XYZ file of C-alpha atoms in Angstrom:
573
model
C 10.959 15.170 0.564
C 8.188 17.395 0.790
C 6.437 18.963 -1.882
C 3.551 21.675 -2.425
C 1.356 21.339 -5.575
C -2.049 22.953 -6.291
C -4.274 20.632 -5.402
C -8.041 20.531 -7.825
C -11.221 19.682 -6.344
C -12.162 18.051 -3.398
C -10.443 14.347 -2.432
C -12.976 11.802 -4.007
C -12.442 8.392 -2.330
C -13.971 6.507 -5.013
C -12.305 8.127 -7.928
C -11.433 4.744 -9.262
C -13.883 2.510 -7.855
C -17.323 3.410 -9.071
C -20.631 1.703 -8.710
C -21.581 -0.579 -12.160
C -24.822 1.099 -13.451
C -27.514 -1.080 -15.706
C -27.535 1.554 -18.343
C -25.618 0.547 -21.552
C -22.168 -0.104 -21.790
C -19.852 2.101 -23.695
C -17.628 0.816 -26.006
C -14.457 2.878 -26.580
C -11.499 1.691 -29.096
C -9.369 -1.420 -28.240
C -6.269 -0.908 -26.586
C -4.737 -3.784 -28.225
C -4.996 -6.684 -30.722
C -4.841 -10.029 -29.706
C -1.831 -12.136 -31.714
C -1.237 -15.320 -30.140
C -2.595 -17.424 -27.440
C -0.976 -19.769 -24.868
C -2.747 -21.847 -22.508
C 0.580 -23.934 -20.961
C 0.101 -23.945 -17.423
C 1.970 -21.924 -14.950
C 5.596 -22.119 -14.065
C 6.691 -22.270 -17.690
C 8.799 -19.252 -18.750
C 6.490 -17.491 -20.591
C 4.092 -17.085 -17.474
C 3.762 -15.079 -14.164
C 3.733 -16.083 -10.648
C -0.254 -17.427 -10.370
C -1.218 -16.919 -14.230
C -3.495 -19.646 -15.655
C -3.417 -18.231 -19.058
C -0.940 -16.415 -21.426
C -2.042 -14.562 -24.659
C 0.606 -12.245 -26.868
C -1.020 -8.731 -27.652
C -0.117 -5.721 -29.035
C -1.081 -2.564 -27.668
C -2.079 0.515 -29.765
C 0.385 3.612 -28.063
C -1.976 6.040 -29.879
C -4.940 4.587 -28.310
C -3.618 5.386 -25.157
C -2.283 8.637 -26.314
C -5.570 10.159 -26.744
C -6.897 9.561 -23.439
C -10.423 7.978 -24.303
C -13.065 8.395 -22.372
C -13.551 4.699 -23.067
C -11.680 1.258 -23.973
C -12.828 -1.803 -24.546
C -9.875 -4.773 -24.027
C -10.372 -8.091 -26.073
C -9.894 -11.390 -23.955
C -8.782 -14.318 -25.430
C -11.948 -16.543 -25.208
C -13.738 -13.698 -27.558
C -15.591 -11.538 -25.015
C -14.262 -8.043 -24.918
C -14.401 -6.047 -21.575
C -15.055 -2.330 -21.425
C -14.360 0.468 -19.467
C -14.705 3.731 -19.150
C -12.052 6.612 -17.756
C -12.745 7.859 -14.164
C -9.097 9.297 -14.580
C -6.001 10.705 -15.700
C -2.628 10.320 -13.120
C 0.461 11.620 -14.362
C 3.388 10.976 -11.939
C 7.518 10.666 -12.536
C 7.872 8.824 -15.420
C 4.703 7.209 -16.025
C 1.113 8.071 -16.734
C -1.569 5.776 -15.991
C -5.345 6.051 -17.042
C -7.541 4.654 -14.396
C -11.136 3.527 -14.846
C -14.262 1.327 -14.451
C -15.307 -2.262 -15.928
C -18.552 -1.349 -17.013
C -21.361 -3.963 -17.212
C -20.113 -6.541 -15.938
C -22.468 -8.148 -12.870
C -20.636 -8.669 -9.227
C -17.829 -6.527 -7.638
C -17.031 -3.128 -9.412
C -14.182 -3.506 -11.871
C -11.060 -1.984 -11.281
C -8.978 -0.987 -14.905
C -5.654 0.984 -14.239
C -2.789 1.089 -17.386
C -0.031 2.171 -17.018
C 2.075 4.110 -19.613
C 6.180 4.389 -19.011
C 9.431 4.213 -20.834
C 9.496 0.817 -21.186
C 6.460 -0.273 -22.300
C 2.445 -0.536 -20.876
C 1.299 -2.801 -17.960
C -2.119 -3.067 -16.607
C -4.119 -4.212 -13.750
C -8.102 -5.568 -14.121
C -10.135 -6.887 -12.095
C -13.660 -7.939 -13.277
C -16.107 -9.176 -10.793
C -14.336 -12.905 -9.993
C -11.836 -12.251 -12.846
C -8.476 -11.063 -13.201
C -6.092 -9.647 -15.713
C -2.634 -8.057 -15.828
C -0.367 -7.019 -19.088
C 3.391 -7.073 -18.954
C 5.658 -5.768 -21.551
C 8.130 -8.106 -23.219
C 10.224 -5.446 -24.925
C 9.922 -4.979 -28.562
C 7.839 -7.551 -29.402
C 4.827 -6.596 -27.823
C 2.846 -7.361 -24.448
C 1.404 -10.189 -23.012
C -2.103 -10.493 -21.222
C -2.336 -13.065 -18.273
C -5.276 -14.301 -16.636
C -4.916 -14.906 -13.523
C -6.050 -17.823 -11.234
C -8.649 -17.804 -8.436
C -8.141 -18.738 -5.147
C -4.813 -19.306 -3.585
C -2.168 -17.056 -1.928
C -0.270 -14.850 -4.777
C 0.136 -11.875 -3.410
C 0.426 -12.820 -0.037
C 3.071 -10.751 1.892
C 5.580 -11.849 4.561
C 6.693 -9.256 7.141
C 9.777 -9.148 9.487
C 11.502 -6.736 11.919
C 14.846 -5.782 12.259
C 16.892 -7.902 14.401
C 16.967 -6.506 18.432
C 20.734 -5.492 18.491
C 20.472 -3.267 15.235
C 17.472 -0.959 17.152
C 18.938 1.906 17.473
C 16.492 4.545 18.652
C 12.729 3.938 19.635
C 10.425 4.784 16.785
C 7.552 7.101 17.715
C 4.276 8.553 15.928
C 4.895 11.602 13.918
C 3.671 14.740 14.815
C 3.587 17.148 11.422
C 0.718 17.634 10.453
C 0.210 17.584 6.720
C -0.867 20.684 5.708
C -3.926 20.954 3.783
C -3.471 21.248 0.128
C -0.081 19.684 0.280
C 0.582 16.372 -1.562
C 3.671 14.817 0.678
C 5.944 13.246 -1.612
C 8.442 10.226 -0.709
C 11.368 8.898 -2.723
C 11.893 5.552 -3.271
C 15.264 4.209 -4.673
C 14.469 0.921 -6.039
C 17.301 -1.919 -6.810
C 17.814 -5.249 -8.219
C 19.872 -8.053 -7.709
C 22.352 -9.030 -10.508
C 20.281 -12.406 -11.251
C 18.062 -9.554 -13.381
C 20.612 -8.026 -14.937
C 19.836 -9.288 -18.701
C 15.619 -8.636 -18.358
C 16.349 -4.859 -17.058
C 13.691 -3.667 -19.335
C 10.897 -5.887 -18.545
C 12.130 -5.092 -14.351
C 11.913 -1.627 -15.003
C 8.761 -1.857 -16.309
C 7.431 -4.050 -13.178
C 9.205 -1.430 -11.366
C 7.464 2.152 -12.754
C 4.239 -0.158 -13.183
C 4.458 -1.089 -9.098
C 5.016 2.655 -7.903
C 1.860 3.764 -10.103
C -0.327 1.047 -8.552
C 1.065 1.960 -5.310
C 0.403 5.613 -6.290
C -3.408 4.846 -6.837
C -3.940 3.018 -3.240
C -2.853 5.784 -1.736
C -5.203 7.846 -4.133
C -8.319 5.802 -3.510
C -8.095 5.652 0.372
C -7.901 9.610 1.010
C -3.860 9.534 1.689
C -2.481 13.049 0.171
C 0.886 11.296 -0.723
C 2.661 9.998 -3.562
C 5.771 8.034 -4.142
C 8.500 9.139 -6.621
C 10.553 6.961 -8.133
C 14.014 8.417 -7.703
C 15.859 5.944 -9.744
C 15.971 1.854 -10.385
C 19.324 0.476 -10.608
C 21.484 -2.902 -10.399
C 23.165 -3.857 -7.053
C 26.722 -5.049 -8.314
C 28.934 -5.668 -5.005
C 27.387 -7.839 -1.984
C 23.934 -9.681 -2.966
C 21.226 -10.669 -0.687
C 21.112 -14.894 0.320
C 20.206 -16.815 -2.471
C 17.116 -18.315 -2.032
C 16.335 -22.131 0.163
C 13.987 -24.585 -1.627
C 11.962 -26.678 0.789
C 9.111 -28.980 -0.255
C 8.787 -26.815 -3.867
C 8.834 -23.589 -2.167
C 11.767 -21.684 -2.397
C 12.180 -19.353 1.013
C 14.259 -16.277 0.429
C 12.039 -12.846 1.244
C 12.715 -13.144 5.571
C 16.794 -13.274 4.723
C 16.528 -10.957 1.769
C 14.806 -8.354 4.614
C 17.500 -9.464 7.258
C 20.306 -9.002 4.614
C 19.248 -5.053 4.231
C 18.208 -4.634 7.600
C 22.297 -5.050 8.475
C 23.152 -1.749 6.256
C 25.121 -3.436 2.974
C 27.444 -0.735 2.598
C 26.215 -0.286 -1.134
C 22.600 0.084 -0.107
C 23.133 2.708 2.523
C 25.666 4.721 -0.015
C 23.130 4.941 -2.606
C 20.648 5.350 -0.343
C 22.243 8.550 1.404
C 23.813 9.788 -2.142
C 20.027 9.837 -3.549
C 18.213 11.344 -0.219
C 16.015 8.030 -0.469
C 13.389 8.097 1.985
C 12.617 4.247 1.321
C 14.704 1.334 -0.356
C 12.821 -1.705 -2.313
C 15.241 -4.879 -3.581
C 13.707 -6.525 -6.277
C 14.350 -10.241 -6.600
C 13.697 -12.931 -9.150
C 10.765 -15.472 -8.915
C 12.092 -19.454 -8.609
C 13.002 -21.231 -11.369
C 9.717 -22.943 -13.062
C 8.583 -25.641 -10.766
C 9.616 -24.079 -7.884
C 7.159 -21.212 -5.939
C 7.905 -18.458 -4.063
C 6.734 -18.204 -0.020
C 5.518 -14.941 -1.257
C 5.759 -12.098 -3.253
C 7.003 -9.596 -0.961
C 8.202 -8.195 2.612
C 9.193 -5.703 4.612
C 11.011 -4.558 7.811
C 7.719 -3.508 9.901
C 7.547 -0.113 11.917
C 7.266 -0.763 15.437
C 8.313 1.013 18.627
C 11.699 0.297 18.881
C 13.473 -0.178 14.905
C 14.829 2.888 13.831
C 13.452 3.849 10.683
C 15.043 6.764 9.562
C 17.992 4.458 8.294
C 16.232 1.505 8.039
C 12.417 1.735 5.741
C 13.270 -1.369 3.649
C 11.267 -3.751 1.670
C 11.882 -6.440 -0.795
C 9.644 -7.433 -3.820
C 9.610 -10.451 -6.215
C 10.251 -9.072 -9.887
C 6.791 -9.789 -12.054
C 4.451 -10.847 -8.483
C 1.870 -9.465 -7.011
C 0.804 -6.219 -9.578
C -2.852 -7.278 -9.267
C -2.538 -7.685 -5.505
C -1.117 -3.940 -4.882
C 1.963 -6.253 -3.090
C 4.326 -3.323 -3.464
C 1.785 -0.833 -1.171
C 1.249 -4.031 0.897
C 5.138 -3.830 1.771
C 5.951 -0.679 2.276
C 2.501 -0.197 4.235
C 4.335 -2.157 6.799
C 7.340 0.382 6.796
C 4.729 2.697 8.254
C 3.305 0.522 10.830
C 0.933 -0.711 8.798
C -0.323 -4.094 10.528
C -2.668 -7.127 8.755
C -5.198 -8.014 11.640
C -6.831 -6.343 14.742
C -5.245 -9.087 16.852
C -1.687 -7.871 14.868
C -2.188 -4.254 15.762
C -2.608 -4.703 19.332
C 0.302 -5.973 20.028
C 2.076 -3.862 22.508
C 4.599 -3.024 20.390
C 2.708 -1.792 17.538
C 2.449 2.091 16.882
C -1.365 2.415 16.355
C -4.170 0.055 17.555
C -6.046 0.922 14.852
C -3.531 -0.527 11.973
C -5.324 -3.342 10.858
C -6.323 -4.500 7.534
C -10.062 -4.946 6.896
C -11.689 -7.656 5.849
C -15.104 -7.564 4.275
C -17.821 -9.471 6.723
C -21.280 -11.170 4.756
C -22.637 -8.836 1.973
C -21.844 -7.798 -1.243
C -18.282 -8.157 -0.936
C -17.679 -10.923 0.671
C -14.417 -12.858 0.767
C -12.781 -8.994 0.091
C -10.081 -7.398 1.797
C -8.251 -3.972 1.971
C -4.189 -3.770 0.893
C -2.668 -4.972 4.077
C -5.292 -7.876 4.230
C -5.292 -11.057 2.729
C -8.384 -13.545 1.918
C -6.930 -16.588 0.310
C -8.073 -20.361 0.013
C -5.942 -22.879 0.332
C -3.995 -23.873 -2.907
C -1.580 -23.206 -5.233
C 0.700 -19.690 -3.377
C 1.371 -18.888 -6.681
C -2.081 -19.424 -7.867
C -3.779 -16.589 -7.551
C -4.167 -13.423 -5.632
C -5.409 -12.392 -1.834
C -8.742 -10.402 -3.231
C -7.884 -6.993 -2.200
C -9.185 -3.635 -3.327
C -7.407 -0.691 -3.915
C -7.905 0.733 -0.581
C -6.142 1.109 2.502
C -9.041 0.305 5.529
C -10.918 3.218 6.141
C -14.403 3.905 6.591
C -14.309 7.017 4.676
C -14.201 4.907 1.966
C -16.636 2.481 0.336
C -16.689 -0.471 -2.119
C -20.479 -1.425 -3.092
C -21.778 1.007 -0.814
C -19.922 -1.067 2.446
C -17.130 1.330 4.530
C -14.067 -0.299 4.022
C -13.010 0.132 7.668
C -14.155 1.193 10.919
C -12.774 2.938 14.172
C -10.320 -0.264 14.749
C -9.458 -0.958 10.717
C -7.590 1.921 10.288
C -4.548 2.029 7.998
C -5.043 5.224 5.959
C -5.013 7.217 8.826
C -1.485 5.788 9.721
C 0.097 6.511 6.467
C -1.884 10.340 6.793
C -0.118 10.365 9.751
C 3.677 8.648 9.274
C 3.955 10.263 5.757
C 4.899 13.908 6.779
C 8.196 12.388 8.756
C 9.005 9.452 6.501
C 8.762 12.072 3.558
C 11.739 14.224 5.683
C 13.691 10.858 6.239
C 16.468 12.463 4.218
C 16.806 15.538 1.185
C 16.199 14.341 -1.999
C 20.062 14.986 -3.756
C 20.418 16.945 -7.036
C 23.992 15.484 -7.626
C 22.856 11.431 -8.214
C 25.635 8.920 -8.970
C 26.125 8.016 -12.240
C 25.672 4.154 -13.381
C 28.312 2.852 -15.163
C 27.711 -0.907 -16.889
C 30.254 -2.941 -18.509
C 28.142 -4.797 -21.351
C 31.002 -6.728 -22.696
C 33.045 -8.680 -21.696
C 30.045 -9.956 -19.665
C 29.998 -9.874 -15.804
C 32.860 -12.188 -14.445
C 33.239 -14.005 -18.173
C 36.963 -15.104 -19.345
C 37.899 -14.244 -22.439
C 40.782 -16.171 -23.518
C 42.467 -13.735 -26.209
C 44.729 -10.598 -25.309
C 43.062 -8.726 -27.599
C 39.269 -7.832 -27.629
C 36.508 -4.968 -27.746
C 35.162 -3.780 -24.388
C 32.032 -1.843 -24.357
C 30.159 -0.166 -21.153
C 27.868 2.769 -21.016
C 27.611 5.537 -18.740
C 24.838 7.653 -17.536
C 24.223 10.641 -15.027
C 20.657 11.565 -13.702
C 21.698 15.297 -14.159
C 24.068 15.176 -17.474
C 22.948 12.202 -18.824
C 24.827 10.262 -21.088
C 28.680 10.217 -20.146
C 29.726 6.814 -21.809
C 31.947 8.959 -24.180
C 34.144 10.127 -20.713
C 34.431 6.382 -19.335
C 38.400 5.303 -18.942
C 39.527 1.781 -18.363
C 42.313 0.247 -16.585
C 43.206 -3.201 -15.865
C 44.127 -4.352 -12.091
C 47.220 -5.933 -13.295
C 48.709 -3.173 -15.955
C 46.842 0.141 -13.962
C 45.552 2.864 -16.660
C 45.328 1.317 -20.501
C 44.948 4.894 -21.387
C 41.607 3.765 -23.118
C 39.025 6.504 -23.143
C 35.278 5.787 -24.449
C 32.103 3.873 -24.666
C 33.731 1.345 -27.013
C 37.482 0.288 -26.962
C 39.873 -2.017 -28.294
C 41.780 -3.314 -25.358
C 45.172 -4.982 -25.395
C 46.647 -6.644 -22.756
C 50.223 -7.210 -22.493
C 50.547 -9.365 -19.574
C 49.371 -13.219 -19.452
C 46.828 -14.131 -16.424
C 43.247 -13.057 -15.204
C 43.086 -9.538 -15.209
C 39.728 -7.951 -13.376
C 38.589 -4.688 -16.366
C 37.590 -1.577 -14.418
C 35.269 0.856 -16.021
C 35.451 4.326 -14.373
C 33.597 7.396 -14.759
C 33.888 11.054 -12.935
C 30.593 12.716 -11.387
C 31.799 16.340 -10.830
C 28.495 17.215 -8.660
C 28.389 14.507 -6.415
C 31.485 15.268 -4.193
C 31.967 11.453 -2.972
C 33.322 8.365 -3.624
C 31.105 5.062 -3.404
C 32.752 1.896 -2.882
C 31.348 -0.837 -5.340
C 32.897 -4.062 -7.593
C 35.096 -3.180 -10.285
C 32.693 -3.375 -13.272
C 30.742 -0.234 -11.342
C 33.093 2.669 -10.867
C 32.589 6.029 -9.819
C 34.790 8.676 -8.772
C 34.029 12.028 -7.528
C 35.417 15.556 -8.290
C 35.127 18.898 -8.475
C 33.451 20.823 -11.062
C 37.152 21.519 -12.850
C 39.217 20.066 -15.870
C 40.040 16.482 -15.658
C 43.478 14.935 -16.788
C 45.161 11.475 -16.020
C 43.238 8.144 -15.773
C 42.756 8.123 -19.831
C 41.937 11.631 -19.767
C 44.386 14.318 -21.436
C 44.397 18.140 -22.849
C 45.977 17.778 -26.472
C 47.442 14.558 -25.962
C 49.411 15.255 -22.203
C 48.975 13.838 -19.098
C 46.719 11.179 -20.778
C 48.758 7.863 -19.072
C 48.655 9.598 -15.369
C 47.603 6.721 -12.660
C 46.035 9.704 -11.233
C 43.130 11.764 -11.823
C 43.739 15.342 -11.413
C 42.039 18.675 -11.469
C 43.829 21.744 -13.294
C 42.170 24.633 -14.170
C 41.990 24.908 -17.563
C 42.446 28.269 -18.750
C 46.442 27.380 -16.925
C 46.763 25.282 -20.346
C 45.033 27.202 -22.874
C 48.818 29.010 -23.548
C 50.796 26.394 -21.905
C 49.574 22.980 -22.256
C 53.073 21.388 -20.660
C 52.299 23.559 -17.633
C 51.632 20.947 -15.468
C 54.412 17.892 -16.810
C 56.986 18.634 -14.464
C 54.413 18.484 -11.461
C 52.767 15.841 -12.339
C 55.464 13.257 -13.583
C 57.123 13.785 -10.604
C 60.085 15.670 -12.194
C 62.096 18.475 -10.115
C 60.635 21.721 -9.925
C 56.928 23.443 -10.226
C 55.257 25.412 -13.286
C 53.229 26.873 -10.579
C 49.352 26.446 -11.380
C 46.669 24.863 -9.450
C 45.985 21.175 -8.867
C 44.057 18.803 -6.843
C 44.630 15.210 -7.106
């Protein structure tokens, strides 16, 4: 989709990545308390992929609230970084102040938090130091440290396979127009393995887009993703994942997997108007590492893209390491090296990542680069910046690009068409989630309480209209967020919770537990659904206009129960 805004000022390239002065530091309120530290190594469940350190905090909202011009964050060995605001950015659903590490010798330091529904995360980087804060729900945040050296946030890439090429993808030639901020939807999704740490993957989720957001920001790109909606997959599931020497592989078949069009991908795709899909995946079980943190089908000159700009992303890797923008950089063409980007099949020669040479930032390297050591992959992160390469931007006074290192210019120039992929849709599905019984659980009594909830993106909360039917025994004539259900007849039964969406006008195909049924914007009856106690047991749903029953509320029986004769009225089934 593409949007016009007022745009303010001039594009600064270094907005968030200033020059450290020698004058003296400001110190600005802390944006948390330090409760508990934990220095277990990493791979136990309280850590992140390539954390060394772990240390419970709890952030002051009204710190945040107030937009200071500085902060100062406490670390867990007693120092106390500080930094002061270069920024406000407010995008859907979160709002992220961006800023400075101020007096702190080496590299400029890079502060971005991030402010959404579920909580605060944040990204710092420190001269040879790095930090990132994850929510944990209610009970606070926790600040990692990360490790140096390594290959965190490095990024595999694949391309679709040859007999799913469709049409040959070219360069795009709209223009953006100046003063126009292009604006790409992203429909995000999980696999059901995250199903009971939503909040904490919808926090890596909003906290992912806004880092995302700030790369494109910081290299001179007028774009911005918008984060359409985040939601569970709950039919077909990408490969689980194949352990092989302690490193379990899963990204290249996770890519493959969407690259062949699951039907439930490409109906939620098409029902939202997504211009790009991102699957979010698990990390290994402790022990185990992943090959990476994330990947992506690459734009080259023969995929077809319109129906096929997918990337997937490892659920709590990579924040530090911009691994989200590194992905779906390669959705635009994006490539890592010079020798990468002249391939023949590449779109631009110019789409290569830039590394740093001798100087001041030495061992550095833009988003779609990556300077690692050899170690630990989770151990640490592949030293980028929060650029794209370009030279019209500059970290310590060095360009970070030249004439060949290039990959702003290919997202200024991909993002006008990628933006028109499809039409962002007003009418969204609704999700529907059975919370109990839990998914696929057998519960031995004939008697119990189901409970599900149901929300719309335009009407919001619908759990109070959900109906539920069994597949042996049809409609239970059970209406609500919360019912007692009774089953009369012995065996498995699979519980169905269904919802209507009046706007959406079409039916997506999905498991049982995830049911949604289109219809017009008229009165419902049937399925659990009834007007003063009729037509409540139909196996049907069926619209009636409802001023027909106002007077006569048995208009319809004789119709409907398939009884001899007509009432006359309208219906649709």
């Amino acid at each position: 989709m593409r949007t016009r805004i007022r745009y303010f000022g001039a594009l600064t390239f270094l907005a968030i990545l200033g020059e450290i002065g020698c004058g003296r530091v400001e110190r600005g309120p802390a944006l948390y308390s330090i409760v508990a530290s934990n220095g277990a190594p990493a791979g136990t469940p309280r850590m992140i992929a390539g954390a060394e350190t772990a240390t419970e905090i709890r952030i002051d909202p009204q710190v945040l609230a107030a937009e200071p011009p500085a902060l100062s964050l406490p670390l867990s060995d007693g120092r106390t970084l500080s930094a002061t605001r270069d920024r406000i950015a407010t995008a859907p659903r979160t709002v992220s102040w961006i800023g400075t590490v101020t007096g702190k010798p080496g590299n400029p330091g890079l502060v971005q938090i991030i402010s959404h529904a579920n909580g605060t995360s944040a990204i710092v980087s420190a001269g040879d130091e790095r930090y990132e804060i994850h929510p944990k729900g209610t009970d606070g945040s926790i600040l990692f440290k990360m490790k140096s050296g390594g290959a965190a946030g490095a990024s595999i890439v694949a391309s679709a396979p040859q007999q799913q090429q469709a049409t040959m993808t070219t360069v795009c030639t709209t223009p953006i127009t100046p003063g126009e901020i292009v604006t790409l939807d992203v429909l995000a999704l999980y696999s059901e393995e995250l199903l009971g740490d939503e909040p904490a993957v919808l926090a890596f989720i909003d906290s992912s887009i806004a880092v995302a957001n700030a790369v494109f920001f910081n290299s001179g790109v007028p774009a911005q993703y918008r984060l359409i909606d985040a939601r569970p997959l709950t039919g077909s599931q990408p490969p689980a994942g194949q352990p092989i020497g302690g490193v379990e592989y899963r990204l290249g078949a996770a890519v493959s997997w969407l690259a062949a069009d699951p039907m439930e991908v490409v109906a939620l795709r098409d029902s939202y108007g997504a211009d790009v899909v991102t699957l979010f995946l698990p990390l290994p079980e402790p022990g185990t590492d992943p090959e990476a943190c994330s990947g992506g089908l690459i734009a080259l000159k023969t995929p077809d893209f319109a129906e096929r700009a997918y990337s997937v992303h490892r659920k709590g890797c990579g924040l530090g390491d911009f691994s989200l923008a590194h992905a779906l950089g390669a959705n635009f063409g994006m490539r890592h090296t010079a020798q990468e980007a002249a391939d023949p099949n590449s779109l631009f020669s110019f789409a290569a990542g830039y590394d740093f040479p001798a100087g001041p930032n030495s061992g550095l390297t833009t988003v779609m680069g990556c300077q690692r050591t050899v170690g630990d992959i989770t151990g640490a992160v592949c030293n980028r910046i929060a650029e794209f390469s370009t030279p019209k931007a500059s970290w310590n006074g060095v360009p970070a690009g030249d004439a060949n290192h290039r990959n702003a210019d290919v997202a200024i120039t991909q993002a006008p068409c990628y933006a028109a992929f499809r039409s962002t849709q007003t009418d969204g599905v609704p999700v529907v989630r059975i919370s109990s019984p839990a998914r696929r659980a057998a519960v031995p009594a004939s008697s119990f309480r189901a409970s599900a909830t149901a929300l719309d993106p335009e009407d919001g909360d619908l759990s109070a209209r959900i109906a539920w039917s069994s597949d042996r025994e049809g409609n239970l004539g059970l209406v609500g967020s919360s019912v007692e259900v009774t089953l009369l007849m012995g065996g498995p039964h699979i519980l169905t919770a269904t919802v209507a969406d009046k706007a959406a006008r079409r039916l997506l195909p999905v498991e049982p537990d995830y049911a949604v049924v289109a219809a017009p914007d008229r009165f419902l009856v049937g399925y659990g659904l009834d007007y003063r106690g009729r037509y409540r047991n139909l196996p049907d749903l069926w619209a009636v206009d409802g001023d027909d029953l106002v007077d006569r509320p048995d208009r319809h029986v004789t119709a409907l129960y398939g009884r001899a004769g007509s009432d006359g009225g309208t219906l649709a089934r």
